[in-house]
Amino acid sequence: MAQKSHEKGPTGGVPAMTEPDRVRNVVLVGHSGAGKTTLVEALLAATGTIGRAGSVVDGTTVSDHDPAAVRQQRSVSLSCAPLLHNGIKVNLLDTPGYADFVGELRAGLRAADAAIFVVSADGGMDAATVALWEECAAVDMPRAVAVARLDQPRADFDEAVALCQRLFGDNVMPLYLPMLGDDGVSTAGLLGLITRRVFDYTEGLPADVRDPDPQHQPAIAESRNELIEGIIAESEDETLMDRYLGGEEIDTEVLIEDLEKAVARGHFYPVVPVCAATGVGLDALLEVLTAAFPSPLEHELPAVTGVDGSPRPPLTCDPDGPLVAEVVKTTVDRHVGRVSLVRVFSGTLRPDLTMHVSGHGMAERGHPDHDADERVGHIYTPLGATLREVPFCVAGDLCAITKSGSAETGDTISAKDDPLLIAPWEMPEPLLPVAIVARSRADEDALARNLARLVAGDPTLRLERNPETHQLVLWCMGEAHADVVLDRLRAGGVELDTEPVKVSLRETLTVPAKGHGRHVKQSGGHGQYAVCDIEVEPLPRGAGFEFVDRVVGGAVPHNYIPSVEKGVRTQLERGLVAGHPVVDLRVTLVDGKAHSVDSSDAAFQTAGALALRDAAERGQPALLEPIDEVRIRVPDGSVGTVMGDLSSRRGRVLGTEPDPEVEGRTLIRAEVPATELLRYAVELRSLTAGTGTFRRHFVRHDPMPTHLADQTRKEQTP
């Protein structure tokens, strides 16, 4: 692809676009440490968007403005960084590469129309990146590959390309080859395969374009032939291949046009070598972003319905159409307040407009359904944490709005008089629980406020207040995600601690038993008198509780029988041994005694509870633990390791089958005690090099092994 002149925009901001065809929304993906953030910084500096590139190590980059990212020296959240090149606005969406922050990655994919896969020339590639490529392929998302970190000692461009071709497919082909400098090690320029020209960066940007040296000709010729054959194979002109094989020289402009069409359709994936430190390849990559990647007009838009679920016609990317936008990300800035990154799909978002904000379908994650009308204040173009005010945001573009009282990540913004709802994107389930405790009453209030802000912005974070264990539990994606959440809470002025997560257990009796409850007291005036005899027998798992009245002869007056049942139920909730609710029992009231004056509702409630506790002493109580069914997706090569690990967790494998969604992966179904799954989100990732995923749901309670039950009783007996 020919490189054009390098245009620099005004430092500090990019103007609002008036037409969707002048916008490109591009998400950068790749494993942690591949160089995504450094590449974004270099592109911003190269286009004059910022005066000088920052450093990840120094915490001065545009993308990693989050304090947690600065501390950890890695991206932990989605960041938007627009730039201007050849009159085209490119919204670069920098995403975290670590698996714990997959929610931020999902948000970036939702907002983007194309993806740059950043691959390190010296670091290989993780399996999660390969899985993401396959996911993009399923929806024909246009992709390109940037081979970064060419300045590293062990960098090998050819090996990186071979790896991409092996993992991504044959249509991954370089447009340029790196040209070594005079020292034979550093990358001084690029060899253009289509134009057969050398782009020399010895003097920096823009590159000096010249004819290749004789020693470059063989490499160019060999790689150029492969590239041209790949482009022609995707061409819509069926005569082109015959003409090429017949020896005809295909015009460069024809090749570039066919290349751009194939890339935009998501059928061809150009590779560009880039070195952020020296500027090598930055202008070449910018040309791919602006000339080959599609505008929002060419991208299929998400489906919409009325807020009541009624069908609506498909959206079109029309600035004059009905307003439909989506909150891609929400953060809370201590100075500005709530900041929402918004992708406008249809219509035009303007200041002072009354918008309707809808959020549905996330109640299980702590996001109750909500609908509200709000006035749009100012509209901004975000550059990391910096907000630059703009007069409007048209369909296809990204912007930021502030001070919305209800907008949360994933919410739909539409017109007040025609509220709509966008189908939500898929979010992974958080599976690592972390129990937190505020250190003081004042911290409890601050904790509640800060948690509300975090949950509003992070759909992968689930908040649970367990009524049985009385713990406040944050369900996170992994340890790194949990660390960031805790950091943000503490940065908000909350003093807190973590504690071991408790699993909600149950108790039951394993053999039939009889119980006698006698509550007789006399202390002047009316006394208390109630006697009842019960028989207790275990029921099958999941049967619950049954109360049976078999009293004869009026030994217990009819009006006091519900009191006995109430006392029994109260004791069941309190537990019999370790304070856990009791389940799967039948309690039969068989006899009792009453007093004409001293008997009462309260007395028979107490007698019923005493009778059950008496029966428990002979009923061989047992602890029951929750059993979850897990569905685990792993690469075929990890099946044996994962199944062995399940056995060590007292798991029972129910079966395996090929994953119907992804080739080369296996679906394992098993039943595992919930107590063995508290850290499984972390440990499965370790067992499968980050590629294993799982889902879980409760199925029943089963008896806990005796040695574990004894240990639990010692730890939890009130």
XYZ file of C-alpha atoms in Angstrom:
718
model
C 0.000 0.000 0.000
C 1.411 3.371 -0.965
C 2.136 5.778 1.856
C 0.777 9.313 1.612
C 1.924 12.547 3.119
C 1.816 12.690 6.891
C -0.741 15.165 8.215
C -0.458 16.561 11.718
C -3.527 17.771 13.560
C -3.657 20.443 16.235
C -1.966 19.319 19.439
C -4.420 18.379 22.172
C -7.592 17.657 20.245
C -9.331 16.350 17.142
C -12.279 18.267 15.656
C -15.776 16.815 15.491
C -16.524 15.047 12.228
C -19.637 15.985 10.276
C -19.841 12.822 8.156
C -19.578 9.164 9.254
C -17.365 8.281 6.288
C -14.598 10.405 7.809
C -14.512 8.293 10.995
C -12.668 5.059 11.760
C -13.196 3.195 15.038
C -10.300 0.819 15.642
C -9.685 -1.375 18.687
C -6.158 -2.524 19.541
C -5.985 -6.023 20.988
C -3.193 -8.369 21.960
C -1.664 -10.028 24.976
C -0.318 -8.033 27.889
C 3.092 -6.566 27.101
C 2.710 -6.757 23.319
C 3.117 -2.979 23.008
C -0.436 -1.703 22.391
C -0.276 1.330 24.670
C 3.201 2.294 23.481
C 2.009 2.046 19.877
C -1.017 4.273 20.596
C 1.292 6.823 22.210
C 3.601 6.810 19.190
C 0.691 7.252 16.746
C -0.649 10.183 18.764
C 2.753 11.847 18.790
C 3.348 11.140 15.091
C 0.095 12.862 14.117
C 0.690 15.833 16.401
C -2.229 14.936 18.664
C 0.173 15.118 21.595
C 3.466 16.978 21.711
C 5.539 14.104 23.028
C 5.051 10.370 23.529
C 4.725 9.297 27.142
C 6.081 6.170 28.798
C 4.318 3.194 30.365
C 7.129 2.844 32.922
C 6.868 6.503 33.910
C 3.058 6.400 33.990
C 2.777 9.276 31.512
C 0.842 7.679 28.641
C -2.521 8.931 27.445
C -4.164 5.508 27.658
C -2.972 4.426 31.086
C -4.295 7.407 33.019
C -6.016 5.246 35.636
C -4.010 5.349 38.920
C -4.227 1.550 39.119
C -2.704 1.278 35.622
C 0.118 3.621 36.607
C 0.874 1.563 39.720
C 0.754 -1.774 37.921
C 2.428 -0.486 34.724
C -0.154 -2.160 32.524
C -3.528 -1.237 31.050
C -6.474 -2.079 33.279
C -9.289 -0.284 31.468
C -10.512 0.752 28.031
C -9.232 4.114 26.811
C -10.159 6.197 23.766
C -7.514 8.237 21.919
C -8.625 9.940 18.671
C -6.196 11.247 16.065
C -6.438 12.930 12.663
C -4.722 11.619 9.527
C -5.425 12.748 5.972
C -8.703 14.310 7.101
C -9.895 11.070 8.718
C -10.606 10.864 12.437
C -9.373 7.577 13.899
C -10.723 6.659 17.326
C -8.086 4.341 18.750
C -9.491 2.118 21.489
C -6.683 0.770 23.653
C -7.705 -2.346 25.591
C -6.026 -4.285 28.410
C -4.270 -7.454 27.360
C -4.635 -9.297 30.660
C -7.484 -11.807 30.785
C -8.964 -10.407 33.999
C -10.034 -7.254 32.144
C -11.922 -9.000 29.359
C -14.948 -6.814 30.107
C -12.978 -3.758 28.971
C -11.938 -5.656 25.849
C -15.562 -6.567 25.097
C -16.558 -2.934 25.397
C -13.804 -1.960 22.951
C -14.930 -4.562 20.437
C -18.501 -3.281 20.708
C -17.455 0.293 19.951
C -15.091 -0.601 17.088
C -15.564 -1.359 13.400
C -12.127 -2.948 12.890
C -9.267 -4.371 14.955
C -5.489 -4.106 15.034
C -3.886 -7.207 16.524
C -0.631 -6.079 18.083
C 1.914 -8.905 18.129
C 5.300 -8.579 19.783
C 8.246 -9.421 17.532
C 10.036 -10.930 20.515
C 7.268 -12.322 22.690
C 5.181 -14.909 20.850
C 1.418 -14.974 21.322
C -0.982 -16.274 23.942
C -3.915 -18.574 23.250
C -6.436 -15.945 24.343
C -5.364 -13.725 21.424
C -5.894 -16.624 19.012
C -9.359 -17.228 20.449
C -10.161 -13.550 20.006
C -9.057 -13.683 16.358
C -11.448 -16.577 15.791
C -14.214 -14.624 17.471
C -13.610 -11.656 15.158
C -13.537 -14.015 12.189
C -16.999 -15.313 13.100
C -18.457 -11.836 12.469
C -16.071 -10.897 9.607
C -14.591 -7.988 11.540
C -11.809 -6.379 9.467
C -8.395 -7.017 10.998
C -4.769 -6.130 10.482
C -1.612 -7.140 12.329
C 1.004 -4.755 13.670
C 4.261 -6.511 14.534
C 5.667 -4.267 17.261
C 8.779 -4.072 19.457
C 11.155 -4.466 16.511
C 13.830 -2.662 18.548
C 14.095 -5.488 21.079
C 17.249 -7.661 21.039
C 15.397 -10.905 20.266
C 12.964 -9.403 17.756
C 12.329 -11.596 14.701
C 9.816 -10.226 12.200
C 9.850 -13.306 9.963
C 9.162 -15.615 12.895
C 6.333 -13.365 14.093
C 4.712 -13.418 10.638
C 5.100 -17.198 10.401
C 3.472 -17.553 13.814
C 0.548 -15.341 12.753
C 0.068 -17.297 9.548
C 0.130 -20.585 11.456
C -2.404 -19.402 14.057
C -4.501 -16.883 12.112
C -4.509 -18.345 8.581
C -2.875 -17.960 5.184
C -4.416 -14.588 4.332
C -2.193 -12.892 6.907
C 0.490 -11.317 4.705
C 3.021 -8.523 5.157
C 2.682 -5.346 3.089
C 6.215 -4.320 4.047
C 9.409 -5.986 5.162
C 11.693 -4.401 7.759
C 14.971 -3.008 6.392
C 17.987 -3.310 8.673
C 20.230 -0.343 9.361
C 23.946 -0.066 8.754
C 24.635 -1.875 12.040
C 22.818 -4.937 10.717
C 20.605 -5.105 13.819
C 18.324 -2.091 14.115
C 15.316 -1.492 11.835
C 15.986 1.607 9.742
C 13.157 1.409 7.229
C 10.595 -0.614 5.330
C 10.613 -2.344 1.975
C 7.257 -1.693 0.266
C 6.127 -4.859 -1.473
C 3.394 -3.381 -3.666
C 5.232 -0.208 -4.679
C 8.725 -1.798 -4.665
C 10.023 1.298 -2.906
C 12.150 1.785 0.203
C 10.860 3.925 3.081
C 13.905 5.111 4.994
C 13.300 6.395 8.560
C 16.909 7.223 9.346
C 15.988 10.907 9.589
C 12.626 10.201 11.307
C 9.126 10.949 10.011
C 8.128 11.418 7.266
C 10.104 8.606 5.691
C 12.496 9.254 2.826
C 11.120 7.314 -0.158
C 13.608 5.943 -2.669
C 14.376 2.998 -4.940
C 15.572 -0.202 -3.275
C 19.214 -1.198 -3.196
C 20.241 -4.240 -5.252
C 20.520 -6.450 -2.157
C 16.863 -5.788 -1.353
C 15.492 -6.936 -4.705
C 15.357 -10.733 -4.078
C 13.458 -10.406 -0.779
C 11.009 -7.927 -2.305
C 10.403 -10.084 -5.373
C 9.718 -13.286 -3.422
C 7.381 -11.752 -0.843
C 5.710 -9.519 -3.437
C 4.655 -12.475 -5.566
C 3.003 -14.159 -2.555
C 1.264 -10.915 -1.579
C -0.066 -10.225 -5.079
C -1.399 -13.762 -5.419
C -3.174 -13.364 -2.075
C -4.704 -10.033 -3.109
C -5.802 -11.299 -6.499
C -7.399 -14.385 -4.926
C -9.722 -12.037 -3.014
C -10.359 -9.737 -5.971
C -13.845 -9.337 -7.367
C -12.301 -9.256 -10.872
C -12.226 -12.936 -11.840
C -10.000 -12.247 -14.878
C -7.205 -10.756 -12.776
C -5.627 -14.079 -11.792
C -5.513 -15.330 -15.385
C -3.906 -12.077 -16.512
C -1.352 -12.259 -13.716
C -0.481 -15.895 -14.400
C -0.200 -14.998 -18.077
C 2.655 -12.650 -17.238
C 0.766 -9.351 -17.266
C 2.056 -6.663 -14.873
C -0.905 -5.707 -12.711
C -1.171 -1.974 -12.152
C -0.253 -0.845 -8.632
C -3.431 1.196 -8.252
C -5.529 -1.864 -9.083
C -3.698 -3.934 -6.475
C -4.137 -1.268 -3.801
C -7.830 -0.898 -4.574
C -8.437 -4.655 -4.400
C -6.360 -4.877 -1.221
C -8.403 -2.179 0.497
C -11.679 -3.847 -0.497
C -10.528 -7.255 0.780
C -9.384 -5.776 4.092
C -12.646 -3.869 4.542
C -14.648 -7.080 3.952
C -12.637 -8.880 6.619
C -11.132 -11.383 4.158
C -7.499 -10.228 3.992
C -5.230 -9.246 6.879
C -2.225 -7.043 6.136
C 0.821 -7.150 8.390
C 2.759 -3.943 9.080
C 6.068 -3.883 10.969
C 6.209 -0.976 13.419
C 8.755 0.362 15.867
C 7.233 2.931 18.188
C 10.592 4.090 19.511
C 11.947 5.140 16.101
C 8.730 5.826 14.181
C 9.333 3.035 11.675
C 6.064 1.959 10.064
C 3.780 4.407 11.857
C 2.738 6.187 8.667
C 2.266 2.829 6.938
C -0.040 1.674 9.727
C -1.972 4.949 9.583
C -2.616 4.337 5.906
C -4.105 0.940 6.707
C -6.304 2.496 9.387
C -7.658 5.265 7.178
C -7.621 3.797 3.657
C -8.295 0.078 4.166
C -10.432 -0.113 7.290
C -14.165 0.533 6.760
C -16.080 3.570 7.917
C -19.068 3.135 10.267
C -21.305 3.261 7.167
C -20.025 -0.204 6.217
C -20.406 -1.820 9.656
C -23.495 -3.792 10.641
C -25.219 -2.130 13.587
C -26.654 -3.906 16.639
C -30.347 -4.776 16.737
C -32.766 -2.494 18.597
C -36.191 -2.932 20.167
C -38.580 -0.734 22.069
C -37.959 -0.639 25.802
C -40.904 -3.041 26.103
C -39.232 -5.497 23.718
C -41.355 -4.587 20.709
C -39.592 -5.060 17.356
C -38.119 -2.077 15.538
C -36.593 -1.766 12.046
C -32.805 -2.143 11.685
C -30.652 0.916 12.331
C -28.658 2.755 9.692
C -25.653 4.948 10.349
C -27.474 8.162 9.452
C -26.713 11.452 11.244
C -30.279 12.545 10.463
C -31.848 9.307 11.710
C -33.369 8.563 15.120
C -30.949 8.987 18.009
C -29.533 5.660 19.195
C -26.264 5.477 21.126
C -24.694 3.180 23.681
C -22.689 3.821 26.820
C -19.525 1.839 26.135
C -17.834 2.674 29.413
C -18.649 4.624 32.558
C -16.127 5.948 35.052
C -16.459 8.247 38.031
C -13.887 11.025 38.265
C -13.538 12.605 41.693
C -13.457 16.088 40.111
C -15.739 15.782 37.065
C -18.140 13.147 38.382
C -19.603 10.453 36.133
C -18.004 10.308 32.668
C -19.589 8.106 29.988
C -17.855 7.078 26.761
C -20.598 6.834 24.131
C -20.733 5.279 20.655
C -23.396 6.959 18.530
C -24.926 4.448 16.107
C -27.690 6.605 14.611
C -28.684 10.261 14.715
C -26.639 13.099 16.197
C -26.022 13.765 19.880
C -26.143 17.463 20.730
C -25.811 19.540 23.916
C -29.008 20.475 25.775
C -30.885 17.598 24.107
C -33.228 15.626 26.361
C -32.235 11.980 26.044
C -33.753 8.768 27.359
C -31.382 6.397 29.203
C -32.402 2.722 29.359
C -30.639 -0.118 31.128
C -32.222 -3.589 31.133
C -31.180 -7.200 31.661
C -28.361 -6.748 34.185
C -30.271 -7.088 37.457
C -28.337 -10.241 38.386
C -25.106 -8.253 38.227
C -26.371 -5.571 40.600
C -27.696 -3.259 37.863
C -31.476 -2.954 38.352
C -33.519 -2.148 35.241
C -33.814 1.605 34.905
C -35.282 4.226 32.585
C -34.788 7.957 32.937
C -35.003 11.150 30.924
C -31.963 13.414 31.264
C -30.642 16.520 29.594
C -27.347 16.226 27.763
C -24.900 18.767 29.119
C -21.641 19.277 27.287
C -20.233 16.841 24.722
C -16.540 16.080 24.611
C -13.928 14.311 22.560
C -11.945 12.217 25.065
C -8.174 11.910 24.852
C -7.486 9.516 27.677
C -8.481 11.444 30.796
C -8.560 14.787 28.954
C -11.926 16.051 27.705
C -12.147 18.595 24.862
C -15.574 20.086 24.229
C -17.160 19.626 20.788
C -20.481 20.951 19.428
C -21.975 17.571 18.439
C -21.294 13.893 17.794
C -22.645 12.299 14.607
C -23.595 8.706 13.903
C -20.502 6.515 13.781
C -18.395 8.661 16.091
C -17.392 8.370 19.747
C -17.747 11.048 22.389
C -17.947 11.546 26.133
C -20.754 13.013 28.212
C -20.560 13.949 31.873
C -22.738 14.230 34.963
C -25.414 11.808 33.851
C -27.287 10.656 36.918
C -28.229 7.202 35.650
C -26.036 6.176 32.674
C -24.174 2.914 33.291
C -21.966 0.791 31.059
C -24.130 -0.953 28.460
C -27.062 1.483 28.692
C -28.893 2.729 25.596
C -29.302 6.438 24.878
C -32.189 7.370 22.596
C -34.710 10.117 21.939
C -37.112 11.008 24.734
C -40.162 10.672 22.480
C -39.045 7.305 21.016
C -37.062 5.348 23.628
C -35.213 2.312 22.282
C -33.057 -0.501 23.649
C -29.943 -1.977 22.027
C -29.348 -5.714 22.357
C -26.571 -6.042 24.971
C -23.169 -7.446 24.182
C -22.044 -10.683 25.832
C -20.285 -10.239 29.139
C -18.360 -12.992 30.935
C -19.527 -14.105 34.370
C -17.305 -13.042 37.303
C -16.302 -16.201 39.167
C -13.717 -15.185 41.772
C -15.340 -14.153 45.097
C -13.635 -11.676 47.430
C -15.190 -10.935 50.836
C -14.556 -7.418 52.133
C -15.125 -5.790 55.509
C -15.118 -2.077 56.289
C -12.955 -1.185 59.285
C -15.373 1.301 60.843
C -18.942 2.577 60.624
C -17.734 5.638 58.717
C -15.941 3.349 56.266
C -19.172 1.397 55.733
C -20.886 4.522 54.410
C -17.944 5.400 52.161
C -17.749 1.781 50.988
C -21.406 1.781 49.919
C -20.940 4.987 47.898
C -17.772 3.803 46.180
C -19.161 0.363 45.408
C -22.177 1.906 43.698
C -19.851 3.890 41.433
C -17.668 0.899 40.583
C -20.582 -1.426 39.834
C -22.184 1.234 37.599
C -19.091 1.278 35.402
C -18.024 -2.370 35.435
C -20.506 -5.018 34.248
C -17.964 -7.753 35.053
C -18.127 -6.858 38.758
C -20.987 -8.349 40.774
C -21.878 -7.304 44.296
C -23.526 -9.795 46.649
C -24.680 -9.359 50.232
C -25.032 -12.951 51.439
C -27.901 -13.119 53.956
C -26.673 -16.438 55.388
C -22.964 -15.778 55.858
C -23.543 -12.022 56.384
C -20.580 -11.296 54.121
C -20.229 -8.571 51.513
C -18.789 -10.382 48.499
C -17.361 -8.902 45.316
C -17.361 -11.336 42.419
C -14.410 -10.467 40.171
C -12.835 -11.841 36.987
C -9.554 -12.786 38.664
C -6.895 -11.668 41.094
C -5.688 -8.744 38.987
C -9.262 -7.497 38.595
C -9.818 -7.844 42.346
C -6.600 -5.932 43.069
C -7.722 -3.039 40.874
C -11.193 -2.938 42.463
C -9.710 -2.910 45.978
C -7.188 -0.240 44.935
C -9.991 1.971 43.643
C -12.012 1.515 46.820
C -9.051 2.438 48.988
C -8.185 5.368 46.742
C -11.714 6.611 47.384
C -10.921 6.909 51.082
C -12.263 3.549 52.264
C -10.371 1.568 54.893
C -11.206 -2.092 54.369
C -9.932 -5.628 54.851
C -10.557 -8.907 53.090
C -11.507 -12.164 54.778
C -11.947 -15.789 53.692
C -15.133 -16.339 51.716
C -17.678 -18.516 53.483
C -19.841 -20.988 51.582
C -23.495 -21.298 52.596
C -23.809 -24.784 54.088
C -26.856 -26.707 55.258
C -27.524 -29.200 58.060
C -29.755 -32.244 58.232
C -30.360 -35.366 60.345
C -29.403 -38.689 58.825
C -31.439 -41.154 60.957
C -34.932 -41.018 62.487
C -35.095 -39.733 66.044
C -37.537 -38.673 68.720
C -37.456 -35.382 70.581
C -39.071 -34.121 73.751
C -39.561 -30.425 74.402
C -40.639 -29.199 77.802
C -40.937 -25.501 78.600
C -42.363 -24.979 82.070
C -41.709 -21.849 84.134
C -43.543 -20.281 87.056
C -42.469 -16.874 88.307
C -45.600 -15.243 89.698
C -48.686 -14.392 87.718
C -49.129 -16.286 84.491
C -46.434 -18.903 83.987
C -45.291 -20.684 80.847
C -46.298 -24.246 80.141
C -45.857 -26.291 76.997
C -44.785 -29.859 76.332
C -44.509 -31.509 72.943
C -43.130 -34.746 71.576
C -41.983 -35.043 67.999
C -40.598 -37.652 65.634
C -38.020 -36.578 63.063
C -37.032 -38.444 59.901
C -34.744 -37.440 57.029
C -36.137 -36.795 53.551
C -34.446 -37.159 50.147
C -32.094 -34.351 49.084
C -34.015 -31.346 47.893
C -37.310 -32.390 49.460
C -37.303 -29.445 51.880
C -39.310 -29.490 55.136
C -42.577 -31.143 56.077
C -44.576 -30.708 59.259
C -47.175 -33.353 60.131
C -49.776 -33.194 62.907
C -50.646 -36.621 64.424
C -51.783 -35.480 67.831
C -54.825 -37.388 69.107
C -57.196 -36.626 71.907
C -56.418 -32.931 72.011
C -53.169 -33.416 73.963
C -51.949 -30.265 72.223
C -54.840 -27.868 71.617
C -55.506 -27.233 67.961
C -54.724 -23.523 68.210
C -51.191 -24.252 69.509
C -50.168 -26.691 66.780
C -49.134 -23.845 64.390
C -47.066 -22.473 67.287
C -45.123 -25.731 67.536
C -44.503 -25.641 63.776
C -43.354 -22.040 63.992
C -40.912 -22.903 66.769
C -39.561 -25.832 64.760
C -39.117 -23.683 61.646
C -37.334 -20.992 63.630
C -34.900 -23.583 64.988
C -34.385 -24.981 61.492
C -33.279 -21.540 60.319
C -30.922 -21.132 63.279
C -29.344 -24.540 62.789
C -28.686 -27.428 65.110
C -24.917 -27.881 65.226
C -22.921 -25.181 63.398
C -25.581 -22.532 62.864
C -26.541 -23.449 59.292
C -30.144 -23.809 58.064
C -31.570 -27.329 58.387
C -33.180 -28.951 55.340
C -34.782 -32.158 54.117
C -36.630 -33.175 57.286
C -40.118 -34.360 58.191
C -41.169 -33.375 61.711
C -44.238 -35.096 63.114
C -45.952 -33.793 66.238
C -47.246 -36.901 68.072
C -48.053 -35.822 71.610
C -47.834 -33.069 74.187
C -49.390 -31.367 77.161
C -50.976 -27.993 77.762
C -52.176 -25.937 80.728
C -55.486 -24.156 80.726
C -53.924 -20.936 82.053
C -50.159 -20.965 81.526
C -49.956 -22.334 77.976
C -49.394 -19.771 75.225
C -48.242 -19.342 71.660
C -44.753 -18.336 72.795
C -44.474 -21.289 75.166
C -45.294 -23.833 72.462
C -42.884 -22.138 70.027
C -40.128 -22.613 72.594
C -41.163 -26.207 73.296
C -41.121 -27.028 69.571
C -37.591 -25.644 69.216
C -36.431 -27.580 72.305
C -37.938 -30.804 70.962
C -36.060 -30.442 67.671
C -32.771 -29.759 69.460
C -33.382 -32.814 71.633
C -33.995 -35.003 68.579
C -30.808 -33.676 66.956
C -28.722 -35.242 69.726
C -29.810 -38.692 68.543
C -30.413 -37.979 64.853
C -26.766 -38.035 63.761
C -26.618 -34.525 62.290
C -24.639 -33.997 59.095
C -23.352 -30.957 57.220
C -24.433 -30.536 53.614
C -22.349 -28.596 51.114
C -23.597 -27.050 47.856
C -22.741 -28.919 44.680
C -22.347 -26.944 41.453
C -22.435 -28.230 37.915
C -19.574 -26.723 35.957
C -19.194 -26.551 32.185
C -15.536 -26.068 31.343
C -14.202 -25.189 27.894
C -10.522 -26.017 27.393
C -8.156 -26.739 24.491
C -8.041 -30.421 23.590
C -4.477 -30.688 24.897
C -5.507 -29.610 28.394
C -8.357 -32.085 28.922
C -6.317 -34.648 30.879
C -4.790 -32.018 33.166
C -8.138 -30.397 33.919
C -9.906 -33.710 34.579
C -7.143 -34.763 36.962
C -7.485 -31.489 38.803
C -11.265 -31.966 39.058
C -10.699 -35.315 40.751
C -8.444 -33.661 43.318
C -11.320 -31.261 44.062
C -13.712 -34.131 44.807
C -15.353 -33.494 41.462
C -17.332 -36.018 39.442
C -16.963 -35.772 35.661
C -20.298 -36.217 33.900
C -18.970 -36.292 30.365
C -16.898 -34.639 27.646
C -17.702 -33.628 24.091
C -16.187 -31.508 21.320
C -16.946 -27.844 21.833
C -19.755 -27.037 19.364
C -18.637 -23.399 19.173
C -14.862 -23.606 18.637
C -12.856 -26.268 16.828
C -9.992 -27.803 18.787
C -11.639 -27.315 22.173
C -13.451 -29.686 24.499
C -16.450 -29.138 26.748
C -16.197 -30.895 30.121
C -19.240 -31.273 32.368
C -18.698 -32.077 36.015
C -20.215 -31.726 39.470
C -17.923 -30.126 42.030
C -18.441 -28.966 45.646
C -18.732 -25.174 45.746
C -16.121 -25.029 48.497
C -13.588 -26.348 45.968
C -14.404 -23.637 43.402
C -13.631 -20.489 45.393
C -10.376 -19.869 43.481
C -11.065 -22.007 40.419
C -11.178 -18.922 38.152
C -7.494 -18.372 38.927
C -6.402 -22.003 39.005
C -8.106 -23.028 35.737
C -6.353 -20.157 34.001
C -3.042 -21.441 35.345
C -3.769 -25.011 34.231
C -4.663 -23.964 30.661
C -2.271 -21.046 30.040
C -5.142 -18.600 30.243
C -7.412 -20.317 27.697
C -9.814 -22.262 29.913
C -13.219 -20.824 30.779
C -16.085 -22.179 32.825
C -19.621 -21.537 33.958
C -21.295 -22.869 37.073
C -24.743 -23.255 38.566
C -26.059 -24.779 41.758
C -27.702 -28.216 41.525
C -28.166 -29.577 45.101
C -26.677 -30.107 48.543
C -24.754 -33.291 49.364
C -23.277 -34.561 52.665
C -19.813 -33.241 53.386
C -17.109 -35.848 54.085
C -16.816 -36.550 57.822
C -13.286 -35.185 58.293
C -14.158 -31.946 56.512
C -17.443 -31.641 58.394
C -15.653 -32.050 61.731
C -13.129 -29.396 60.764
C -15.875 -27.030 59.624
C -17.827 -27.500 62.859
C -14.754 -26.564 64.882
C -14.263 -23.426 62.801
C -17.894 -22.331 62.625
C -19.611 -23.519 65.818
C -21.141 -20.415 67.395
